[in-house]
């Protein structure tokens, strides 16, 4: 998990129950690092000036009216279909 440090050396990672809660949050209150629980969850970092296209898997635009992007932290290789909203083994073709 990525940990941000304040000028006083304190660690801040805010945890959210859902991805929607993260996107609706004020990024200035989150200290740029966040952890989201659940199947679409993971570790995210906020980039204030980023204008990368939102792909709803790795890069997300805040829904709270702020500019910038929340970017999922991952190794660039091992992605999960759940990040895109697929539900494995639910009997529905997620292709």
Tab-separated table of N, CA and C in Angstrom:
chain	number	residue	atom	x	y	z
A	1	UNK	N	0.837	-1.166	0.000
A	1	UNK	CA	0.000	0.000	0.000
A	1	UNK	C	0.889	1.239	0.000
A	2	UNK	N	0.526	2.222	-0.756
A	2	UNK	CA	1.273	3.471	-0.779
A	2	UNK	C	0.882	4.328	0.413
A	3	UNK	N	1.866	4.932	1.023
A	3	UNK	CA	1.627	5.759	2.191
A	3	UNK	C	2.162	7.153	1.918
A	4	UNK	N	1.353	8.178	2.123
A	4	UNK	CA	1.800	9.560	1.975
A	4	UNK	C	2.276	10.094	3.313
A	5	UNK	N	3.230	10.966	3.282
A	5	UNK	CA	3.733	11.561	4.515
A	5	UNK	C	3.477	13.065	4.502
A	6	UNK	N	3.032	13.597	5.626
A	6	UNK	CA	2.863	15.032	5.752
A	6	UNK	C	4.215	15.650	6.096
A	7	UNK	N	4.244	16.956	6.211
A	7	UNK	CA	5.478	17.647	6.583
A	7	UNK	C	5.947	17.221	7.976
A	8	UNK	N	5.039	16.682	8.784
A	8	UNK	CA	5.380	16.258	10.135
A	8	UNK	C	5.692	14.767	10.199
A	9	UNK	N	5.761	14.104	9.046
A	9	UNK	CA	6.096	12.687	9.010
A	9	UNK	C	4.944	11.764	9.355
A	10	UNK	N	3.716	12.295	9.420
A	10	UNK	CA	2.566	11.456	9.713
A	10	UNK	C	2.090	10.764	8.441
A	11	UNK	N	1.644	9.536	8.569
A	11	UNK	CA	1.185	8.766	7.414
A	11	UNK	C	-0.329	8.893	7.274
A	12	UNK	N	-0.763	9.120	6.030
A	12	UNK	CA	-2.192	9.243	5.773
A	12	UNK	C	-2.587	8.402	4.578
A	13	UNK	N	-3.483	7.485	4.774
A	13	UNK	CA	-4.150	6.758	3.710
A	13	UNK	C	-5.602	6.683	4.150
A	14	UNK	N	-6.482	7.306	3.405
A	14	UNK	CA	-7.898	7.279	3.768
A	14	UNK	C	-8.548	6.066	3.117
A	15	UNK	N	-9.374	5.357	3.868
A	15	UNK	CA	-10.054	4.166	3.372
A	15	UNK	C	-11.508	4.485	3.057
A	16	UNK	N	-11.970	3.965	1.918
A	16	UNK	CA	-13.361	4.125	1.479
A	16	UNK	C	-13.978	2.746	1.294
A	17	UNK	N	-15.274	2.643	1.559
A	17	UNK	CA	-15.974	1.375	1.377
A	17	UNK	C	-16.183	1.043	-0.093
A	18	UNK	N	-16.385	2.076	-0.926
A	18	UNK	CA	-16.654	1.850	-2.349
A	18	UNK	C	-15.855	2.823	-3.209
A	19	UNK	N	-15.704	2.457	-4.468
A	19	UNK	CA	-15.043	3.332	-5.429
A	19	UNK	C	-15.847	4.616	-5.623
A	20	UNK	N	-17.166	4.514	-5.627
A	20	UNK	CA	-18.014	5.709	-5.767
A	20	UNK	C	-17.772	6.712	-4.638
A	21	UNK	N	-17.560	6.215	-3.424
A	21	UNK	CA	-17.272	7.110	-2.305
A	21	UNK	C	-15.949	7.840	-2.524
A	22	UNK	N	-14.948	7.130	-3.024
A	22	UNK	CA	-13.668	7.772	-3.313
A	22	UNK	C	-13.831	8.869	-4.350
A	23	UNK	N	-14.520	8.568	-5.443
A	23	UNK	CA	-14.655	9.532	-6.528
A	23	UNK	C	-15.467	10.759	-6.113
A	24	UNK	N	-16.361	10.601	-5.156
A	24	UNK	CA	-17.182	11.718	-4.683
A	24	UNK	C	-16.480	12.544	-3.602
A	25	UNK	N	-15.358	12.054	-3.102
A	25	UNK	CA	-14.657	12.739	-2.010
A	25	UNK	C	-13.888	13.956	-2.512
A	26	UNK	N	-13.628	14.859	-1.607
A	26	UNK	CA	-12.769	16.000	-1.882
A	26	UNK	C	-11.325	15.505	-1.805
A	27	UNK	N	-10.589	15.493	-2.926
A	27	UNK	CA	-9.218	14.973	-2.900
A	27	UNK	C	-8.313	15.708	-1.923
A	28	UNK	N	-8.635	16.945	-1.619
A	28	UNK	CA	-7.820	17.703	-0.664
A	28	UNK	C	-7.963	17.169	0.760
A	29	UNK	N	-9.029	16.432	1.027
A	29	UNK	CA	-9.240	15.841	2.349
A	29	UNK	C	-8.655	14.439	2.459
A	30	UNK	N	-8.185	13.889	1.345
A	30	UNK	CA	-7.734	12.497	1.322
A	30	UNK	C	-6.215	12.388	1.404
A	31	UNK	N	-5.499	13.474	1.213
A	31	UNK	CA	-4.032	13.477	1.279
A	31	UNK	C	-3.398	12.689	0.145
A	32	UNK	N	-4.016	12.594	-0.969
A	32	UNK	CA	-3.584	11.994	-2.240
A	32	UNK	C	-3.500	10.475	-2.262
A	33	UNK	N	-3.539	9.801	-1.134
A	33	UNK	CA	-3.497	8.335	-1.130
A	33	UNK	C	-4.771	7.780	-0.523
A	34	UNK	N	-5.310	6.754	-1.177
A	34	UNK	CA	-6.557	6.174	-0.683
A	34	UNK	C	-6.559	4.668	-0.907
A	35	UNK	N	-7.310	3.987	-0.062
A	35	UNK	CA	-7.517	2.547	-0.198
A	35	UNK	C	-9.021	2.324	-0.281
A	36	UNK	N	-9.452	1.569	-1.297
A	36	UNK	CA	-10.872	1.273	-1.491
A	36	UNK	C	-11.088	-0.214	-1.235
A	37	UNK	N	-12.096	-0.527	-0.441
A	37	UNK	CA	-12.438	-1.908	-0.129
A	37	UNK	C	-13.314	-2.500	-1.231
A	38	UNK	N	-13.518	-3.786	-1.214
A	38	UNK	CA	-14.435	-4.445	-2.132
A	38	UNK	C	-13.787	-4.885	-3.425
A	39	UNK	N	-14.611	-5.481	-4.293
A	39	UNK	CA	-14.106	-6.097	-5.520
A	39	UNK	C	-13.484	-5.106	-6.497
A	40	UNK	N	-13.949	-3.869	-6.518
A	40	UNK	CA	-13.368	-2.862	-7.417
A	40	UNK	C	-12.323	-2.018	-6.704
A	41	UNK	N	-11.998	-2.421	-5.511
A	41	UNK	CA	-11.101	-1.664	-4.677
A	41	UNK	C	-9.633	-1.827	-5.016
A	42	UNK	N	-8.820	-1.214	-4.185
A	42	UNK	CA	-7.377	-1.241	-4.343
A	42	UNK	C	-6.792	0.046	-3.798
A	43	UNK	N	-5.541	0.275	-4.137
A	43	UNK	CA	-4.842	1.479	-3.697
A	43	UNK	C	-4.819	2.494	-4.831
A	44	UNK	N	-5.103	3.754	-4.495
A	44	UNK	CA	-5.191	4.820	-5.482
A	44	UNK	C	-4.373	6.023	-5.025
A	45	UNK	N	-3.840	6.747	-5.995
A	45	UNK	CA	-3.128	7.988	-5.741
A	45	UNK	C	-3.768	9.080	-6.586
A	46	UNK	N	-3.926	10.263	-6.006
A	46	UNK	CA	-4.537	11.392	-6.703
A	46	UNK	C	-3.464	12.266	-7.324
A	47	UNK	N	-3.645	12.594	-8.612
A	47	UNK	CA	-2.735	13.468	-9.344
A	47	UNK	C	-3.509	14.717	-9.753
A	48	UNK	N	-3.233	15.821	-9.076
A	48	UNK	CA	-4.023	17.041	-9.204
A	48	UNK	C	-4.101	17.588	-10.620
A	49	UNK	N	-3.017	17.665	-11.355
A	49	UNK	CA	-3.026	18.275	-12.681
A	49	UNK	C	-3.224	17.299	-13.822
A	50	UNK	N	-3.485	16.044	-13.517
A	50	UNK	CA	-3.583	15.007	-14.552
A	50	UNK	C	-4.867	15.146	-15.364
A	51	UNK	N	-4.760	15.001	-16.681
A	51	UNK	CA	-5.929	15.053	-17.568
A	51	UNK	C	-6.041	13.780	-18.403
A	52	UNK	N	-5.399	12.703	-17.948
A	52	UNK	CA	-5.479	11.421	-18.636
A	52	UNK	C	-6.943	11.031	-18.848
A	53	UNK	N	-7.239	10.458	-20.004
A	53	UNK	CA	-8.608	10.012	-20.270
A	53	UNK	C	-9.037	8.994	-19.210
A	54	UNK	N	-10.256	9.139	-18.734
A	54	UNK	CA	-10.784	8.203	-17.750
A	54	UNK	C	-11.136	6.897	-18.445
A	55	UNK	N	-10.635	5.789	-17.913
A	55	UNK	CA	-10.920	4.488	-18.512
A	55	UNK	C	-11.713	3.575	-17.586
A	56	UNK	N	-12.047	4.050	-16.406
A	56	UNK	CA	-12.868	3.329	-15.428
A	56	UNK	C	-12.281	1.984	-15.023
A	57	UNK	N	-10.968	1.845	-15.152
A	57	UNK	CA	-10.275	0.654	-14.668
A	57	UNK	C	-9.022	1.079	-13.906
A	58	UNK	N	-8.208	1.911	-14.530
A	58	UNK	CA	-6.968	2.395	-13.916
A	58	UNK	C	-7.088	3.876	-13.562
A	59	UNK	N	-7.599	4.691	-14.462
A	59	UNK	CA	-7.695	6.140	-14.274
A	59	UNK	C	-9.147	6.578	-14.137
A	60	UNK	N	-9.406	7.362	-13.088
A	60	UNK	CA	-10.759	7.823	-12.802
A	60	UNK	C	-10.766	9.320	-12.561
A	61	UNK	N	-11.758	10.006	-13.109
A	61	UNK	CA	-11.954	11.422	-12.821
A	61	UNK	C	-12.843	11.537	-11.584
A	62	UNK	N	-12.535	12.459	-10.687
A	62	UNK	CA	-13.406	12.661	-9.531
A	62	UNK	C	-14.800	13.113	-9.983
A	63	UNK	N	-15.813	12.660	-9.291
A	63	UNK	CA	-17.183	13.107	-9.581
A	63	UNK	C	-17.539	14.292	-8.689
A	64	UNK	N	-16.605	14.718	-7.869
A	64	UNK	CA	-16.841	15.783	-6.890
A	64	UNK	C	-16.594	17.179	-7.450
A	65	UNK	N	-16.302	17.276	-8.755
A	65	UNK	CA	-16.091	18.579	-9.365
A	65	UNK	C	-14.646	19.036	-9.383
A	66	UNK	N	-13.743	18.234	-8.858
A	66	UNK	CA	-12.331	18.585	-8.859
A	66	UNK	C	-11.668	18.089	-10.132
A	67	UNK	N	-10.648	18.797	-10.569
A	67	UNK	CA	-9.875	18.323	-11.715
A	67	UNK	C	-8.867	17.292	-11.214
A	68	UNK	N	-8.129	16.695	-12.129
A	68	UNK	CA	-7.151	15.685	-11.751
A	68	UNK	C	-7.710	14.286	-11.947
A	69	UNK	N	-6.914	13.308	-11.556
A	69	UNK	CA	-7.300	11.901	-11.723
A	69	UNK	C	-6.874	11.076	-10.523
A	70	UNK	N	-7.708	10.099	-10.193
A	70	UNK	CA	-7.333	9.038	-9.266
A	70	UNK	C	-6.755	7.912	-10.113
A	71	UNK	N	-5.563	7.479	-9.807
A	71	UNK	CA	-4.915	6.407	-10.572
A	71	UNK	C	-4.696	5.201	-9.662
A	72	UNK	N	-5.178	4.050	-10.144
A	72	UNK	CA	-4.999	2.796	-9.419
A	72	UNK	C	-3.520	2.426	-9.422
A	73	UNK	N	-3.018	1.998	-8.294
A	73	UNK	CA	-1.638	1.535	-8.193
A	73	UNK	C	-1.620	0.031	-8.466
A	74	UNK	N	-0.873	-0.349	-9.478
A	74	UNK	CA	-0.790	-1.771	-9.819
A	74	UNK	C	0.544	-2.034	-10.481
A	75	UNK	N	0.876	-3.293	-10.671
A	75	UNK	CA	2.200	-3.654	-11.174
A	75	UNK	C	2.322	-3.599	-12.692
A	76	UNK	N	1.246	-3.242	-13.397
A	76	UNK	CA	1.290	-3.149	-14.850
A	76	UNK	C	1.112	-4.481	-15.555
A	77	UNK	N	0.959	-5.553	-14.795
A	77	UNK	CA	0.837	-6.888	-15.378
A	77	UNK	C	-0.413	-7.601	-14.880
A	78	UNK	N	-0.579	-7.686	-13.597
A	78	UNK	CA	-1.646	-8.487	-12.990
A	78	UNK	C	-2.884	-7.641	-12.712
A	79	UNK	N	-3.753	-7.544	-13.706
A	79	UNK	CA	-5.012	-6.804	-13.561
A	79	UNK	C	-6.125	-7.770	-13.167
A	80	UNK	N	-7.190	-7.232	-12.642
A	80	UNK	CA	-8.345	-8.037	-12.255
A	80	UNK	C	-9.565	-7.608	-13.067
A	81	UNK	N	-10.317	-8.575	-13.572
A	81	UNK	CA	-11.537	-8.240	-14.313
A	81	UNK	C	-12.555	-7.544	-13.412
A	82	UNK	N	-12.448	-7.759	-12.117
A	82	UNK	CA	-13.356	-7.117	-11.173
A	82	UNK	C	-13.170	-5.599	-11.151
A	83	UNK	N	-11.965	-5.128	-11.476
A	83	UNK	CA	-11.730	-3.685	-11.509
A	83	UNK	C	-12.643	-3.004	-12.518
A	84	UNK	N	-13.018	-3.730	-13.579
A	84	UNK	CA	-13.882	-3.174	-14.619
A	84	UNK	C	-15.357	-3.464	-14.342
A	85	UNK	N	-15.651	-4.083	-13.208
A	85	UNK	CA	-17.036	-4.346	-12.840
A	85	UNK	C	-17.532	-5.739	-13.148
A	86	UNK	N	-16.694	-6.577	-13.744
A	86	UNK	CA	-17.103	-7.957	-14.023
A	86	UNK	C	-17.215	-8.734	-12.711
A	87	UNK	N	-18.137	-9.670	-12.688
A	87	UNK	CA	-18.316	-10.532	-11.525
A	87	UNK	C	-18.023	-11.958	-11.964
A	88	UNK	N	-16.839	-12.462	-11.625
A	88	UNK	CA	-16.467	-13.813	-12.054
A	88	UNK	C	-17.448	-14.862	-11.530
A	89	UNK	N	-17.739	-15.832	-12.371
A	89	UNK	CA	-18.556	-16.996	-12.005
A	89	UNK	C	-19.974	-16.663	-11.586
A	90	UNK	N	-20.557	-15.581	-12.138
A	90	UNK	CA	-21.950	-15.269	-11.837
A	90	UNK	C	-22.896	-15.789	-12.912
A	91	UNK	N	-22.333	-16.516	-13.903
A	91	UNK	CA	-23.146	-17.093	-14.957
A	91	UNK	C	-23.424	-16.149	-16.121
A	92	UNK	N	-22.919	-14.938	-16.051
A	92	UNK	CA	-23.112	-13.950	-17.130
A	92	UNK	C	-21.812	-13.808	-17.906
A	93	UNK	N	-21.928	-13.757	-19.224
A	93	UNK	CA	-20.749	-13.572	-20.081
A	93	UNK	C	-20.261	-12.135	-19.930
A	94	UNK	N	-19.085	-11.972	-19.357
A	94	UNK	CA	-18.525	-10.644	-19.116
A	94	UNK	C	-17.610	-10.182	-20.223
A	95	UNK	N	-17.594	-10.908	-21.346
A	95	UNK	CA	-16.689	-10.555	-22.462
A	95	UNK	C	-17.090	-9.238	-23.094
